[in-house]
PDB file of C-alpha atoms and ligand atoms in Angstrom:
ATOM      1  CA  MET A 131      58.341 131.719  97.293  1.00 70.00           C
ATOM      2  CA  SER A 132      55.918 132.122 100.193  1.00 78.00           C
ATOM      3  CA  LYS A 133      53.801 135.295 100.241  1.00 87.00           C
ATOM      4  CA  LEU A 134      55.175 135.792 103.723  1.00 95.00           C
ATOM      5  CA  GLU A 135      58.793 136.197 102.591  1.00 97.00           C
ATOM      6  CA  PRO A 136      60.521 139.518 101.950  1.00 98.00           C
ATOM      7  CA  TYR A 137      62.313 140.127  98.676  1.00 98.00           C
ATOM      8  CA  LEU A 138      64.510 142.660  96.966  1.00 98.00           C
ATOM      9  CA  ILE A 139      63.030 144.840  94.220  1.00 97.00           C
ATOM     10  CA  GLU A 140      65.284 146.414  91.615  1.00 97.00           C
ATOM     11  CA  PHE A 141      63.616 149.493  90.152  1.00 96.00           C
ATOM     12  CA  PRO A 142      64.322 150.722  86.641  1.00 96.00           C
ATOM     13  CA  LYS A 143      66.941 153.402  86.140  1.00 95.00           C
ATOM     14  CA  ILE A 144      66.822 156.161  83.551  1.00 97.00           C
ATOM     15  CA  GLY A 145      69.964 158.158  82.805  1.00 98.00           C
ATOM     16  CA  ASN A 146      73.684 157.737  82.736  1.00 97.00           C
ATOM     17  CA  SER A 147      76.766 158.580  84.747  1.00 96.00           C
ATOM     18  CA  VAL A 148      77.160 161.939  82.969  1.00 97.00           C
ATOM     19  CA  GLN A 149      73.655 163.284  83.671  1.00 96.00           C
ATOM     20  CA  GLY A 150      72.674 161.268  86.706  1.00 97.00           C
ATOM     21  CA  TYR A 151      69.720 158.969  87.171  1.00 97.00           C
ATOM     22  CA  ILE A 152      66.009 158.723  87.881  1.00 97.00           C
ATOM     23  CA  SER A 153      64.431 155.599  89.333  1.00 97.00           C
ATOM     24  CA  LEU A 154      60.709 155.132  89.321  1.00 96.00           C
ATOM     25  CA  SER A 155      57.781 152.839  89.647  1.00 96.00           C
ATOM     26  CA  GLU A 156      54.299 153.113  88.218  1.00 94.00           C
ATOM     27  CA  LYS A 157      51.569 152.172  90.683  1.00 92.00           C
ATOM     28  CA  GLU A 158      50.750 148.937  88.874  1.00 93.00           C
ATOM     29  CA  ASN A 159      54.328 147.704  89.248  1.00 93.00           C
ATOM     30  CA  LEU A 160      54.362 148.025  93.027  1.00 96.00           C
ATOM     31  CA  PRO A 161      53.378 144.969  95.098  1.00 95.00           C
ATOM     32  CA  ILE A 162      51.277 147.160  97.425  1.00 97.00           C
ATOM     33  CA  ASP A 163      48.589 149.797  97.145  1.00 97.00           C
ATOM     34  CA  VAL A 164      50.351 152.769  98.751  1.00 97.00           C
ATOM     35  CA  LYS A 165      48.386 154.704 101.413  1.00 98.00           C
ATOM     36  CA  ARG A 166      51.234 156.283 103.379  1.00 98.00           C
ATOM     37  CA  VAL A 167      54.824 157.368 102.939  1.00 98.00           C
ATOM     38  CA  TYR A 168      57.315 158.273 105.652  1.00 98.00           C
ATOM     39  CA  TRP A 169      61.051 158.763 105.818  1.00 98.00           C
ATOM     40  CA  THR A 170      63.734 158.119 108.403  1.00 98.00           C
ATOM     41  CA  TYR A 171      67.010 160.058 108.639  1.00 98.00           C
ATOM     42  CA  TYR A 172      69.809 161.231 110.976  1.00 97.00           C
ATOM     43  CA  THR A 173      69.755 157.876 112.726  1.00 97.00           C
ATOM     44  CA  PRO A 174      72.971 157.414 114.749  1.00 97.00           C
ATOM     45  CA  GLU A 175      75.051 154.517 113.417  1.00 97.00           C
ATOM     46  CA  ASP A 176      74.980 152.637 116.725  1.00 97.00           C
ATOM     47  CA  ILE A 177      71.169 152.662 116.894  1.00 98.00           C
ATOM     48  CA  LYS A 178      68.999 149.826 115.627  1.00 98.00           C
ATOM     49  CA  ARG A 179      65.431 150.789 114.785  1.00 98.00           C
ATOM     50  CA  GLY A 180      62.443 148.597 114.136  1.00 98.00           C
ATOM     51  CA  HIS A 181      62.178 145.841 116.741  1.00 98.00           C
ATOM     52  CA  HIS A 182      58.607 145.145 115.775  1.00 98.00           C
ATOM     53  CA  ALA A 183      56.326 143.271 113.382  1.00 98.00           C
ATOM     54  CA  HIS A 184      52.933 144.167 111.959  1.00 98.00           C
ATOM     55  CA  TYR A 185      49.829 142.002 111.906  1.00 97.00           C
ATOM     56  CA  GLU A 186      48.654 143.337 108.549  1.00 97.00           C
ATOM     57  CA  LEU A 187      50.863 146.145 107.273  1.00 98.00           C
ATOM     58  CA  GLU A 188      52.972 145.595 104.157  1.00 98.00           C
ATOM     59  CA  GLN A 189      55.807 147.951 103.267  1.00 98.00           C
ATOM     60  CA  ILE A 190      58.533 148.725 100.773  1.00 98.00           C
ATOM     61  CA  LEU A 191      61.727 150.278 102.123  1.00 98.00           C
ATOM     62  CA  PHE A 192      64.351 152.147 100.089  1.00 96.00           C
ATOM     63  CA  ALA A 193      67.602 153.829 101.012  1.00 98.00           C
ATOM     64  CA  VAL A 194      67.600 156.854  98.716  1.00 97.00           C
ATOM     65  CA  ALA A 195      70.897 157.915 100.304  1.00 98.00           C
ATOM     66  CA  GLY A 196      73.442 156.009 102.366  1.00 98.00           C
ATOM     67  CA  SER A 197      72.685 152.415 103.217  1.00 98.00           C
ATOM     68  CA  VAL A 198      70.374 150.468 105.458  1.00 98.00           C
ATOM     69  CA  ARG A 199      70.995 146.937 106.708  1.00 98.00           C
ATOM     70  CA  ILE A 200      67.752 145.136 107.440  1.00 98.00           C
ATOM     71  CA  ILE A 201      67.317 141.837 109.223  1.00 98.00           C
ATOM     72  CA  ILE A 202      63.886 140.269 108.837  1.00 98.00           C
ATOM     73  CA  GLU A 203      62.510 137.219 110.622  1.00 98.00           C
ATOM     74  CA  THR A 204      59.312 135.830 109.144  1.00 98.00           C
ATOM     75  CA  ILE A 205      56.377 134.259 110.925  1.00 97.00           C
ATOM     76  CA  GLU A 206      57.476 130.987 109.286  1.00 95.00           C
ATOM     77  CA  GLY A 207      60.803 131.219 111.130  1.00 95.00           C
ATOM     78  CA  LYS A 208      63.080 132.185 108.234  1.00 97.00           C
ATOM     79  CA  VAL A 209      65.663 134.940 108.592  1.00 98.00           C
ATOM     80  CA  PHE A 210      66.659 137.264 105.738  1.00 98.00           C
ATOM     81  CA  GLU A 211      69.273 139.983 105.580  1.00 98.00           C
ATOM     82  CA  PHE A 212      69.318 142.809 103.056  1.00 98.00           C
ATOM     83  CA  ASN A 213      71.759 145.629 102.525  1.00 98.00           C
ATOM     84  CA  LEU A 214      70.014 148.492 100.755  1.00 98.00           C
ATOM     85  CA  ASP A 215      73.050 150.289  99.433  1.00 97.00           C
ATOM     86  CA  LYS A 216      71.832 151.600  96.084  1.00 97.00           C
ATOM     87  CA  PRO A 217      69.048 154.136  95.481  1.00 97.00           C
ATOM     88  CA  TYR A 218      67.326 151.856  92.950  1.00 97.00           C
ATOM     89  CA  LEU A 219      66.903 148.955  95.363  1.00 98.00           C
ATOM     90  CA  GLY A 220      63.939 148.364  97.617  1.00 98.00           C
ATOM     91  CA  VAL A 221      62.828 145.568  99.864  1.00 98.00           C
ATOM     92  CA  PHE A 222      59.256 144.353 100.154  1.00 98.00           C
ATOM     93  CA  ILE A 223      58.337 143.416 103.728  1.00 98.00           C
ATOM     94  CA  PRO A 224      55.205 141.304 104.036  1.00 98.00           C
ATOM     95  CA  ARG A 225      52.992 141.237 107.084  1.00 98.00           C
ATOM     96  CA  MET A 226      54.060 139.385 110.228  1.00 97.00           C
ATOM     97  CA  CYS A 227      57.800 140.012 109.913  1.00 98.00           C
ATOM     98  CA  TRP A 228      60.027 141.047 112.803  1.00 98.00           C
ATOM     99  CA  ARG A 229      62.542 143.600 111.506  1.00 98.00           C
ATOM    100  CA  THR A 230      65.550 145.554 112.696  1.00 98.00           C
ATOM    101  CA  MET A 231      67.293 148.232 110.674  1.00 98.00           C
ATOM    102  CA  GLN A 232      70.703 149.876 111.075  1.00 98.00           C
ATOM    103  CA  TYR A 233      71.724 152.962 109.144  1.00 98.00           C
ATOM    104  CA  THR A 234      74.857 154.651 107.888  1.00 98.00           C
ATOM    105  CA  HIS A 235      75.153 158.234 109.134  1.00 94.00           C
ATOM    106  CA  ASN A 236      73.975 159.666 105.805  1.00 96.00           C
ATOM    107  CA  ALA A 237      71.126 157.205 105.237  1.00 98.00           C
ATOM    108  CA  VAL A 238      67.683 158.396 104.226  1.00 98.00           C
ATOM    109  CA  GLN A 239      65.148 155.584 104.266  1.00 98.00           C
ATOM    110  CA  ILE A 240      61.793 155.975 102.566  1.00 98.00           C
ATOM    111  CA  CYS A 241      58.957 153.668 103.454  1.00 98.00           C
ATOM    112  CA  LEU A 242      55.855 153.073 101.348  1.00 98.00           C
ATOM    113  CA  ALA A 243      53.070 151.473 103.344  1.00 98.00           C
ATOM    114  CA  ASN A 244      49.716 150.026 102.380  1.00 98.00           C
ATOM    115  CA  SER A 245      47.747 151.520 105.269  1.00 98.00           C
ATOM    116  CA  GLU A 246      47.568 154.462 107.603  1.00 98.00           C
ATOM    117  CA  TYR A 247      49.490 154.476 110.885  1.00 98.00           C
ATOM    118  CA  ASP A 248      47.781 152.233 113.431  1.00 98.00           C
ATOM    119  CA  GLU A 249      49.577 151.410 116.673  1.00 98.00           C
ATOM    120  CA  SER A 250      47.249 148.439 117.276  1.00 98.00           C
ATOM    121  CA  ASP A 251      48.736 146.774 114.170  1.00 98.00           C
ATOM    122  CA  TYR A 252      52.205 146.635 115.815  1.00 98.00           C
ATOM    123  CA  ILE A 253      53.677 143.652 117.648  1.00 98.00           C
ATOM    124  CA  ARG A 254      56.395 145.314 119.729  1.00 98.00           C
ATOM    125  CA  ASP A 255      57.150 142.460 122.121  1.00 98.00           C
ATOM    126  CA  TYR A 256      59.583 139.902 120.669  1.00 98.00           C
ATOM    127  CA  GLU A 257      58.363 137.191 123.063  1.00 98.00           C
ATOM    128  CA  GLU A 258      54.836 137.769 121.754  1.00 98.00           C
ATOM    129  CA  PHE A 259      56.120 137.487 118.170  1.00 98.00           C
ATOM    130  CA  LYS A 260      57.916 134.208 119.010  1.00 97.00           C
ATOM    131  CA  LYS A 261      54.701 132.806 120.522  1.00 96.00           C
ATOM    132  CA  LEU A 262      52.758 133.718 117.394  1.00 96.00           C
ATOM    133  CA  GLN A 263      55.530 132.150 115.292  1.00 95.00           C
ATOM    134  CA  THR A 264      55.450 128.912 117.298  1.00 93.00           C
ATOM    135  CA  SER A 265      51.689 128.566 116.925  1.00 92.00           C
ATOM    136  CA  TRP A 266      51.872 129.527 113.224  1.00 90.00           C
ATOM    137  CA  VAL A 267      54.567 126.955 112.464  1.00 86.00           C
ATOM    138  CA  GLY A 268      52.719 124.365 114.601  1.00 86.00           C
ATOM    139  CA  SER A 269      49.494 124.895 112.666  1.00 88.00           C
ATOM    140  CA  LYS A 270      51.147 124.181 109.278  1.00 79.00           C
TER     141      LYS A 270
HETATM  142  P1  TYD B  39      58.200 153.076 114.455  1.00 64.39           P
HETATM  143  O1  TYD B  39      57.304 152.522 113.392  1.00 64.39           O
HETATM  144  O2  TYD B  39      58.370 152.241 115.704  1.00 64.39           O
HETATM  145  O3  TYD B  39      59.638 153.397 113.821  1.00 64.39           O
HETATM  146  P2  TYD B  39      60.935 152.470 113.529  1.00 64.39           P
HETATM  147  O4  TYD B  39      60.460 151.136 113.067  1.00 64.39           O
HETATM  148  O5  TYD B  39      61.682 153.216 112.496  1.00 64.39           O
HETATM  149  O6  TYD B  39      61.738 152.361 114.777  1.00 64.39           O
HETATM  150  O7  TYD B  39      57.707 154.542 114.832  1.00 64.39           O
HETATM  151  C1  TYD B  39      58.436 155.360 115.692  1.00 64.39           C
HETATM  152  C2  TYD B  39      57.482 156.356 116.343  1.00 64.39           C
HETATM  153  O8  TYD B  39      56.890 157.197 115.349  1.00 64.39           O
HETATM  154  C3  TYD B  39      56.336 155.697 117.098  1.00 64.39           C
HETATM  155  O9  TYD B  39      56.125 156.452 118.284  1.00 64.39           O
HETATM  156  C4  TYD B  39      55.147 155.866 116.208  1.00 64.39           C
HETATM  157  C5  TYD B  39      55.471 157.102 115.401  1.00 64.39           C
HETATM  158  N1  TYD B  39      54.925 157.014 114.034  1.00 64.39           N
HETATM  159  C6  TYD B  39      53.781 157.713 113.695  1.00 64.39           C
HETATM  160  O10 TYD B  39      53.181 158.421 114.519  1.00 64.39           O
HETATM  161  N2  TYD B  39      53.302 157.610 112.418  1.00 64.39           N
HETATM  162  C7  TYD B  39      53.908 156.840 111.476  1.00 64.39           C
HETATM  163  O11 TYD B  39      53.446 156.781 110.307  1.00 64.39           O
HETATM  164  C8  TYD B  39      55.109 156.126 111.847  1.00 64.39           C
HETATM  165  C9  TYD B  39      55.827 155.271 110.855  1.00 64.39           C
HETATM  166  C10 TYD B  39      55.569 156.241 113.126  1.00 64.39           C
END
């Protein structure tokens, strides 16, 4: 698998249906060195968020409640779709991926990120992303 492809991560679960569950990850089991965490909630169901890529940022997204459907287009031109519908699932998003996310009304998405917020790391223009993709694919 290319380092530029997203993938699902299934985190361990402790517990049972009587007592409930804990999911966790030790730092060394995460694919990124976490520098920032943020969370997204109360997103109306007809709204799609995202619509951007990052030059360098890598992230892990979880839906700790509700579900989040994520469509990811990589710089290599591949498209992936994930439905985060269980609290123990996460998706790793590498750099240079265009993403859109849609949420159920009760969804709470947590994002772990490997750097501080930096607007200059965003690619917010899809045409710009497609140009970068064309030159990336052409250079391989
Ligand atoms: P954005 O990353 O575009 O959110 P989404 O991908 O969910 O649509 O961020 C939305 C706004 O919030 C944008 O104005 C930047 C701001 N923001 C910060 O100031 N700091 C942060 O850490 C994040 C994630 C966003």
